[in-house]
N, CA, C and O atoms as a Tinker XYZ file with bonds, in Angstrom:
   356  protein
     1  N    -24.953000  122.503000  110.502000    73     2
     2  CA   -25.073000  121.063000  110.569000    64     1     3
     3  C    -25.272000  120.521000  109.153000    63     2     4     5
     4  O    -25.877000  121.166000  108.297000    81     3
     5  N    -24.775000  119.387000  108.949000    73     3     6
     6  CA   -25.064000  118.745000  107.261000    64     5     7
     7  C    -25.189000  117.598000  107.731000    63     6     8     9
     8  O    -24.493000  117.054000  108.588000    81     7
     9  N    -26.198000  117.153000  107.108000    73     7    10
    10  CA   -26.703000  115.812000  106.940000    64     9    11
    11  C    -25.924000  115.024000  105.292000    63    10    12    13
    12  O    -25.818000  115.655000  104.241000    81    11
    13  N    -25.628000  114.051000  105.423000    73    11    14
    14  CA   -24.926000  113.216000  104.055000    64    13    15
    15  C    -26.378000  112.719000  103.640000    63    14    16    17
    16  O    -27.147000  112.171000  104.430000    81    15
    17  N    -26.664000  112.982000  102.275000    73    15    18
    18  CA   -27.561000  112.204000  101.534000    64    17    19
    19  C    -27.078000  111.578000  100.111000    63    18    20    21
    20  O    -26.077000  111.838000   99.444000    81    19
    21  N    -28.223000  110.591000   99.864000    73    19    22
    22  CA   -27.742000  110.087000   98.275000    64    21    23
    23  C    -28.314000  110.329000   97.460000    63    22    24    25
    24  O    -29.446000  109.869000   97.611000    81    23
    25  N    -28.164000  111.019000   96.256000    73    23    26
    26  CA   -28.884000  111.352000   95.414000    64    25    27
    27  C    -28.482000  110.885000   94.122000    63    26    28    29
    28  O    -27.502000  110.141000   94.079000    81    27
    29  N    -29.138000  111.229000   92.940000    73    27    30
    30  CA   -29.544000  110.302000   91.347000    64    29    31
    31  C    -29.525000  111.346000   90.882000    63    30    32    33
    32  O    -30.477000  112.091000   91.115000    81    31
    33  N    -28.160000  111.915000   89.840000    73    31    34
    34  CA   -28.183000  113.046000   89.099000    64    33    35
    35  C    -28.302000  112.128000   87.385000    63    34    36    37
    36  O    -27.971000  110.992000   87.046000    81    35
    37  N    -28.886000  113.203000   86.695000    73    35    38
    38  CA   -28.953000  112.438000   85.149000    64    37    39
    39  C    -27.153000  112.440000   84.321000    63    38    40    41
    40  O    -26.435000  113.257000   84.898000    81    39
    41  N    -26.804000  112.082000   83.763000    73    39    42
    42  CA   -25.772000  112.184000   83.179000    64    41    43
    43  C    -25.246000  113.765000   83.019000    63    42    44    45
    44  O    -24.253000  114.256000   83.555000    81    43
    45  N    -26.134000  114.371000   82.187000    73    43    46
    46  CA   -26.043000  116.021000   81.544000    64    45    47
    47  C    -25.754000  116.792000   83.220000    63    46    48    49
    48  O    -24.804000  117.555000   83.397000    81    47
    49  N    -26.523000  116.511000   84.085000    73    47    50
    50  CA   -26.440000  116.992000   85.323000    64    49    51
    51  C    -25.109000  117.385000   86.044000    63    50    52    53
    52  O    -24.519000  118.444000   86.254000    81    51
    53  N    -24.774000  115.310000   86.493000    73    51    54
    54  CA   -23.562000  115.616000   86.655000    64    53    55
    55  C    -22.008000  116.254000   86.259000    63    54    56    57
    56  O    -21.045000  116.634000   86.927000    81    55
    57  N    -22.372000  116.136000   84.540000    73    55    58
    58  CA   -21.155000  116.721000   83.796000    64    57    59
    59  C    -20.966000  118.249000   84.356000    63    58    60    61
    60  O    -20.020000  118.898000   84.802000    81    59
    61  N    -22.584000  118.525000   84.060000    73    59    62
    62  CA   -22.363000  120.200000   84.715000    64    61    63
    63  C    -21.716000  120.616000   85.931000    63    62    64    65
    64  O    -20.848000  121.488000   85.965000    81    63
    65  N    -22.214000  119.887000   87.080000    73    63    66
    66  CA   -21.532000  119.834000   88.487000    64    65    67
    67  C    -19.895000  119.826000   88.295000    63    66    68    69
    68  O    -19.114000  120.753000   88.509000    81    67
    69  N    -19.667000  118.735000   87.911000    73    67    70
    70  CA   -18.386000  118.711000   87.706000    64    69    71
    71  C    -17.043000  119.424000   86.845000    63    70    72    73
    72  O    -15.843000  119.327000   87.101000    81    71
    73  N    -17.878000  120.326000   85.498000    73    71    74
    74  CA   -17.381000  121.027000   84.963000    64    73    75
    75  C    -17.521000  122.597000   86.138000    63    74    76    77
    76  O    -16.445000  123.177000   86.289000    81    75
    77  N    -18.481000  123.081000   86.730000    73    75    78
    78  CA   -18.368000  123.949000   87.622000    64    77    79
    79  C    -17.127000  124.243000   88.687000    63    78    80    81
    80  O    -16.486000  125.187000   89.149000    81    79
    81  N    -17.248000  122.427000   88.781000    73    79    82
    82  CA   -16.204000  122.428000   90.318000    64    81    83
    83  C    -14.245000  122.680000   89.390000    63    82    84    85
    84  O    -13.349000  123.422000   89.791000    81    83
    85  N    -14.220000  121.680000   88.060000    73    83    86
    86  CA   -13.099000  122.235000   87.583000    64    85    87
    87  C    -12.635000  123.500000   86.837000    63    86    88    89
    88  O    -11.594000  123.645000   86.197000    81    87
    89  N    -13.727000  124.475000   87.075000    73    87    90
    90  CA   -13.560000  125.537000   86.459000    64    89    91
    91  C    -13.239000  126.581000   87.841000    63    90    92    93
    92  O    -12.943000  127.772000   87.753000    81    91
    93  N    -13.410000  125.653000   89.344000    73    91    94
    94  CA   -13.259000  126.427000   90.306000    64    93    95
    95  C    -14.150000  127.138000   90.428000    63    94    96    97
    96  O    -13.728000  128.088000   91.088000    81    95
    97  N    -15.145000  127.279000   90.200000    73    95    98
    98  CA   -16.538000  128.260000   90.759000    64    97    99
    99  C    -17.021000  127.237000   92.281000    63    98   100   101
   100  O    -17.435000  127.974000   93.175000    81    99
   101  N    -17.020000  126.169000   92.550000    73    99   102
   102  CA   -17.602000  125.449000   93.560000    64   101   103
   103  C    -15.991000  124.457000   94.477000    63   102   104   105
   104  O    -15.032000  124.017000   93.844000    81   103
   105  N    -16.090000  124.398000   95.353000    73   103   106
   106  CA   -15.213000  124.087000   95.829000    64   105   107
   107  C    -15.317000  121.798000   95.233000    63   106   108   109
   108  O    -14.502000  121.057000   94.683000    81   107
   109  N    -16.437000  121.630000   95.659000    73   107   110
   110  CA   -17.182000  120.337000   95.423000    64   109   111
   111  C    -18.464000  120.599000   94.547000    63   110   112   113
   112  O    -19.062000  121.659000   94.365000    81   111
   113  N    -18.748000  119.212000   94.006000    73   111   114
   114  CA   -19.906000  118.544000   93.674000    64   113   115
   115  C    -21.117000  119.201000   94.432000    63   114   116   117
   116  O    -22.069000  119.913000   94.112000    81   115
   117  N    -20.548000  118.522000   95.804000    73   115   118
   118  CA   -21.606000  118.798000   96.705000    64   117   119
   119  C    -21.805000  119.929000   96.993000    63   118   120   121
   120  O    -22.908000  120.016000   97.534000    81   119
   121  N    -21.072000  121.319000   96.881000    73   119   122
   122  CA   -21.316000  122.402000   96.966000    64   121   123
   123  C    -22.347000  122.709000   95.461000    63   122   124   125
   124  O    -23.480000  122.423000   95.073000    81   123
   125  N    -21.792000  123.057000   95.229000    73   123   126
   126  CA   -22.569000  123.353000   93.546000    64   125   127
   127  C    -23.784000  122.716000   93.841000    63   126   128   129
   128  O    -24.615000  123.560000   93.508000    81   127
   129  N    -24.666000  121.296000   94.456000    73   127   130
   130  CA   -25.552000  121.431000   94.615000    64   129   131
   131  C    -26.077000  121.880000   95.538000    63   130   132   133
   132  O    -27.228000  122.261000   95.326000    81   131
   133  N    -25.565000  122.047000   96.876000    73   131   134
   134  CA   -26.210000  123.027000   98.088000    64   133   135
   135  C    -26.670000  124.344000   97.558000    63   134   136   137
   136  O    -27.652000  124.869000   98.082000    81   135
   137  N    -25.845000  125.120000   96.238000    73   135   138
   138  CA   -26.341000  126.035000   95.907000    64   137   139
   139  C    -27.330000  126.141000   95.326000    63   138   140   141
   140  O    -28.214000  126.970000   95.546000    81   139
   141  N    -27.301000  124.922000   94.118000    73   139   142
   142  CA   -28.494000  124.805000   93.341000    64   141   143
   143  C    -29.848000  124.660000   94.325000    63   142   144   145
   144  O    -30.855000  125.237000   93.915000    81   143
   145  N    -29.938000  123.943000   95.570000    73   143   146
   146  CA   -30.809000  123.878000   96.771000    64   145   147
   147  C    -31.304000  125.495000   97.153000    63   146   148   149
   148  O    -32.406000  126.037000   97.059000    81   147
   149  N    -30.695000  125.725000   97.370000    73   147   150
   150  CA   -30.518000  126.846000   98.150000    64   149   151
   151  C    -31.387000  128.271000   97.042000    63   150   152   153
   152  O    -32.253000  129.056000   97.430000    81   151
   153  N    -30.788000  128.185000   95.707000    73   151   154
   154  CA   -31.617000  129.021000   94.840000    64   153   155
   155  C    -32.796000  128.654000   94.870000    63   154   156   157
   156  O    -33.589000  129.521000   95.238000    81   155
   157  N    -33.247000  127.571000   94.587000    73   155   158
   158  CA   -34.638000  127.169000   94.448000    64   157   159
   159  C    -35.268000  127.401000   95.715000    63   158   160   161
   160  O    -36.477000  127.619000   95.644000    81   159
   161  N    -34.794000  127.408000   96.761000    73   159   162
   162  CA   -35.495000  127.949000   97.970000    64   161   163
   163  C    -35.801000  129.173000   98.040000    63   162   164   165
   164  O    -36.956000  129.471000   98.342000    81   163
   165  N    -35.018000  129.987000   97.825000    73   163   166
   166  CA   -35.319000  131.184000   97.906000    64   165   167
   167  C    -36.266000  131.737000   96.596000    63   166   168   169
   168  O    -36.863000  132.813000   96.586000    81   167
   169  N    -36.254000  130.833000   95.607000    73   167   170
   170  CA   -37.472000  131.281000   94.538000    64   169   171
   171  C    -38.550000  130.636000   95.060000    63   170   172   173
   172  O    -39.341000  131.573000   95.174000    81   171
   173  N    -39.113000  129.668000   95.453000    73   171   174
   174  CA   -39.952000  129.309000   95.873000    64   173   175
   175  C    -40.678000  130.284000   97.119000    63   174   176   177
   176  O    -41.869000  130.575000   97.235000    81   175
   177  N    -39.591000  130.649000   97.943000    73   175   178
   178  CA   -39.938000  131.637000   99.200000    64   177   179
   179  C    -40.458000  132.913000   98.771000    63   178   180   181
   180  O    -41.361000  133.514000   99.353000    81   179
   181  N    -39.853000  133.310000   97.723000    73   179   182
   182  CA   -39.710000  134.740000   96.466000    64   181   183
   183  C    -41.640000  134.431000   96.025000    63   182   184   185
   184  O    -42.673000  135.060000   96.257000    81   183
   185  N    -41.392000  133.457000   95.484000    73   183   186
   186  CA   -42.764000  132.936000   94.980000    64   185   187
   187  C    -44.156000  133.161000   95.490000    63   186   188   189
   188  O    -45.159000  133.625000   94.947000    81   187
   189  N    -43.882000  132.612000   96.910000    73   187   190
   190  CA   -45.200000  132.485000   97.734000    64   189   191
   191  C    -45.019000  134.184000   97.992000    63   190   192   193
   192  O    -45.929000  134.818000   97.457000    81   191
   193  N    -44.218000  134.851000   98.564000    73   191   194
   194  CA   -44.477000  136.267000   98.891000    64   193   195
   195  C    -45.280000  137.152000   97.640000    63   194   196   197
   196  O    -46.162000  137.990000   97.825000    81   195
   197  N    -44.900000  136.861000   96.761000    73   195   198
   198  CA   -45.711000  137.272000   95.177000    64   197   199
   199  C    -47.015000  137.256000   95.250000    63   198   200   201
   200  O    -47.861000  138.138000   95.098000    81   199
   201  N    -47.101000  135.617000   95.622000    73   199   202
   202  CA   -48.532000  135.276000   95.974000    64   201   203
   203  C    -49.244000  136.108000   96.658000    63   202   204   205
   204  O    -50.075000  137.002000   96.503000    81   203
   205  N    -48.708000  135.585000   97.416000    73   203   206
   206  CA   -49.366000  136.546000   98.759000    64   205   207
   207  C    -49.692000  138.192000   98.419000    63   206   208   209
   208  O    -50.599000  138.646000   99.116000    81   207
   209  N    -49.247000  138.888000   97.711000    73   207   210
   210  CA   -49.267000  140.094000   97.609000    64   209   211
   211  C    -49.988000  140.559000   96.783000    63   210   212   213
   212  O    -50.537000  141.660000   96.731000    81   211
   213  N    -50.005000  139.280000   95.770000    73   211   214
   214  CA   -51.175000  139.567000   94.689000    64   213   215
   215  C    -52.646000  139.519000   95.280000    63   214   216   217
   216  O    -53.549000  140.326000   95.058000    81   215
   217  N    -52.687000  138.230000   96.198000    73   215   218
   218  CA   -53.927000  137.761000   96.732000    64   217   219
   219  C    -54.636000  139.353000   97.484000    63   218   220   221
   220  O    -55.647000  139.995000   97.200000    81   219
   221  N    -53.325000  139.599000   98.749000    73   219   222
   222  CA   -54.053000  140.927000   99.075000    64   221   223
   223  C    -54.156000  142.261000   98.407000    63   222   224   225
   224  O    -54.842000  143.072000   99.030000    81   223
   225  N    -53.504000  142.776000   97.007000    73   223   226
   226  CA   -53.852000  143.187000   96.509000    64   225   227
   227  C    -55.178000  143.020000   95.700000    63   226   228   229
   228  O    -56.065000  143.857000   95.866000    81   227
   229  N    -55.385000  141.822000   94.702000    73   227   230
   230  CA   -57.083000  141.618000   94.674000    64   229   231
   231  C    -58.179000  142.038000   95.500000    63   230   232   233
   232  O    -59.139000  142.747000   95.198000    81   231
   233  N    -57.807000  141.342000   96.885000    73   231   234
   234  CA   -58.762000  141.798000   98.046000    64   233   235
   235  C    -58.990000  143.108000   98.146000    63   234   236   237
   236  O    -60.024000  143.715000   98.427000    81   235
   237  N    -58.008000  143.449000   97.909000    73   235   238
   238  CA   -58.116000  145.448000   98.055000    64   237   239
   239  C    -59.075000  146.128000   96.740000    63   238   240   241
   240  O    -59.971000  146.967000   96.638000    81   239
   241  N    -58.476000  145.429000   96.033000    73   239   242
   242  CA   -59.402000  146.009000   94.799000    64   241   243
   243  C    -61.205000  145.481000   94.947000    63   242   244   245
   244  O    -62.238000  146.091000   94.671000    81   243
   245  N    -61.042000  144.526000   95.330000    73   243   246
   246  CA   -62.843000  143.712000   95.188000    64   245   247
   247  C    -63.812000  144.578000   96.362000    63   246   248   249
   248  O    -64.995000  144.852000   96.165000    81   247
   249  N    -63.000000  144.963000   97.690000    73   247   250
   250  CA   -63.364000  145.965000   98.408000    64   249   251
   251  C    -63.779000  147.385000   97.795000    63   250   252   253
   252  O    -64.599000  148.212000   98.195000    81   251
   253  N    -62.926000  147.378000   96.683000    73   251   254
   254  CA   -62.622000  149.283000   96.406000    64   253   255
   255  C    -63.717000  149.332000   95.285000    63   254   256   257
   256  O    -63.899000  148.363000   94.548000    81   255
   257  N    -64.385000  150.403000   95.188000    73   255   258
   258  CA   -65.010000  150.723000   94.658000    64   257   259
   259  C    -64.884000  150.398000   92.948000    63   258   260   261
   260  O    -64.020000  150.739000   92.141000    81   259
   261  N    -66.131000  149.592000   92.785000    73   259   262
   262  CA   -66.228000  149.240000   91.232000    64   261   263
   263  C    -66.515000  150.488000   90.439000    63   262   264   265
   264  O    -67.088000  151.456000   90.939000    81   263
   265  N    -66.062000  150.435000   89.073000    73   263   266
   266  CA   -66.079000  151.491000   88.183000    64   265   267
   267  C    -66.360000  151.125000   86.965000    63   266   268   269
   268  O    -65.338000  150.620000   86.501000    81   267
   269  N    -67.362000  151.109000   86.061000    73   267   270
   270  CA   -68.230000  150.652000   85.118000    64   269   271
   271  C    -67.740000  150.976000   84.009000    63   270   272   273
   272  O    -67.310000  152.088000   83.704000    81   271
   273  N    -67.796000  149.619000   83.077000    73   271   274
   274  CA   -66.878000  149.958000   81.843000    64   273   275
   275  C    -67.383000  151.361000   81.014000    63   274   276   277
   276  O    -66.549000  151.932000   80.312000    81   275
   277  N    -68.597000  151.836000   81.100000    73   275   278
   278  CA   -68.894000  152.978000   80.603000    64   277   279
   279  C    -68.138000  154.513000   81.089000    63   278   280   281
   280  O    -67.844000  155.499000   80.414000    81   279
   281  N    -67.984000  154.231000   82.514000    73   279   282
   282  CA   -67.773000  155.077000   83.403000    64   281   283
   283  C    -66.159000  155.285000   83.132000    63   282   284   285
   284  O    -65.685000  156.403000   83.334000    81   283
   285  N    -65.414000  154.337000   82.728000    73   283   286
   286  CA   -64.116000  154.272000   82.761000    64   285   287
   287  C    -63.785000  154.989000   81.108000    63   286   288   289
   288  O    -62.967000  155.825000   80.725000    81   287
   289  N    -64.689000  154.321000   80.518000    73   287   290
   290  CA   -64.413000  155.022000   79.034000    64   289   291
   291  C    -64.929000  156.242000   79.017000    63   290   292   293
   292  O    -64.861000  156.544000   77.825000    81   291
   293  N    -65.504000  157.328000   79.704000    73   291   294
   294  CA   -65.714000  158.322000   79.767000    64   293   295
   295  C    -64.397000  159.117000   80.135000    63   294   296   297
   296  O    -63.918000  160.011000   79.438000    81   295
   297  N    -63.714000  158.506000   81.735000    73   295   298
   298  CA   -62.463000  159.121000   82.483000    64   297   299
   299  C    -61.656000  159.588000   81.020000    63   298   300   301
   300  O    -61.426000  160.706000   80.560000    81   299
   301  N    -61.164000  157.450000   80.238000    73   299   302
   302  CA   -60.133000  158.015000   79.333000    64   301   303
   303  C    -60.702000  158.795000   78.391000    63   302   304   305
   304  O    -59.811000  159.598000   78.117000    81   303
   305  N    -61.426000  158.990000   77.882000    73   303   306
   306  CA   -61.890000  160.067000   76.618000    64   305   307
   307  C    -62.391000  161.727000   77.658000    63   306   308   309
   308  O    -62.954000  162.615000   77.017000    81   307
   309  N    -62.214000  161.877000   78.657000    73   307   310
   310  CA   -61.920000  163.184000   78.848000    64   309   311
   311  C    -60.615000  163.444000   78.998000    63   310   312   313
   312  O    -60.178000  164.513000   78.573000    81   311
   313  N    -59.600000  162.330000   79.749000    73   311   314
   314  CA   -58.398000  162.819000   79.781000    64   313   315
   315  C    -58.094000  162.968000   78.129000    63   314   316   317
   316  O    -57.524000  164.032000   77.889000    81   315
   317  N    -58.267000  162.400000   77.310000    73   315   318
   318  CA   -57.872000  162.091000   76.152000    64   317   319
   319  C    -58.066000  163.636000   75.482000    63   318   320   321
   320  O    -57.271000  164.383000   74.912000    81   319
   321  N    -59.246000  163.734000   75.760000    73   319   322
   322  CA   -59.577000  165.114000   75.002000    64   321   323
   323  C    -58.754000  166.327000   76.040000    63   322   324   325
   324  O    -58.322000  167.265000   75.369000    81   323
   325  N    -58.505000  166.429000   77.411000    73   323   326
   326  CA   -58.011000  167.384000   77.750000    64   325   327
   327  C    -56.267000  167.353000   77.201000    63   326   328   329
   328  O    -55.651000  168.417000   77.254000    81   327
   329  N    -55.633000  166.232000   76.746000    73   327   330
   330  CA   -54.314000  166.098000   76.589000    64   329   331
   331  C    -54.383000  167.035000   75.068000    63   330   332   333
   332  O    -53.541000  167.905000   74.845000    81   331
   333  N    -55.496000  166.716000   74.092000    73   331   334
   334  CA   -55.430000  166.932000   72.907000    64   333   335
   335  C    -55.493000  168.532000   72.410000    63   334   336   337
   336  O    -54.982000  169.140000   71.469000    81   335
   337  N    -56.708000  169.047000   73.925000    73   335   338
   338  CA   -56.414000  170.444000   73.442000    64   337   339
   339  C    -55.304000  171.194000   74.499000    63   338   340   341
   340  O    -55.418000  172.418000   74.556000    81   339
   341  N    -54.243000  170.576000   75.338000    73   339   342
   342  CA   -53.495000  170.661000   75.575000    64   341   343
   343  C    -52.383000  171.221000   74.849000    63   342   344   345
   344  O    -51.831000  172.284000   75.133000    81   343
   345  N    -51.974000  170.175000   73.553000    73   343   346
   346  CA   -51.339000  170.386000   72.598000    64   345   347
   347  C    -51.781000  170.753000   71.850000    63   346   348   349
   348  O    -51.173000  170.825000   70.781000    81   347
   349  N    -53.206000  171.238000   71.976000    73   347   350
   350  CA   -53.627000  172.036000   70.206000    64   349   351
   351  C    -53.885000  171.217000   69.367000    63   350   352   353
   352  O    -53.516000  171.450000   68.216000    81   351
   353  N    -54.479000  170.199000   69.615000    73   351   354
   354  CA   -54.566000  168.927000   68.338000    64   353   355
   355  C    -56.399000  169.045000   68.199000    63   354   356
   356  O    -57.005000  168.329000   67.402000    81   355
């Protein structure tokens, strides 16, 4: 289904539209912007899922066991030292 709307492109805008459609990449105007619609939807949709994944990732971490900046600089300076006499350094 398509609905006809009116829209207010800036000058630079429309040139683009219209250089698209005579270069044959878009059949119309109006195509070239259904697409331009259509990308931004799906980044926006792209977007919130990000969100979302970050949010429950945080959650996972604030649950998970804290590890103390002392405690952490110990981990890397043993791995550090087991890599070193690893290689003999």
């Amino acid at each position: 289904m398509s609905v006809k709307s009116s829209i207010s492109l800036t000058d630079e805008q429309d040139a683009f539209a219209r250089q698209l459609v005579e270069k044959g990449r878009f059949p119309s105007v109006s195509a070239a912007l259904q697409q331009g619609l259509e990308l931004l939807r799906l980044r926006f949709e792209n977007d919130e899922l990000e969100l979302e994944a970050l949010r429950t990732l945080l959650l996972e971490r604030r649950s998970g066991k804290f590890v103390s900046n002392d405690d952490m600089m110990d981990v890397i300076s043993g791995a550090a030292t087991h890599k070193r006499a690893k290689h003999g350094i």
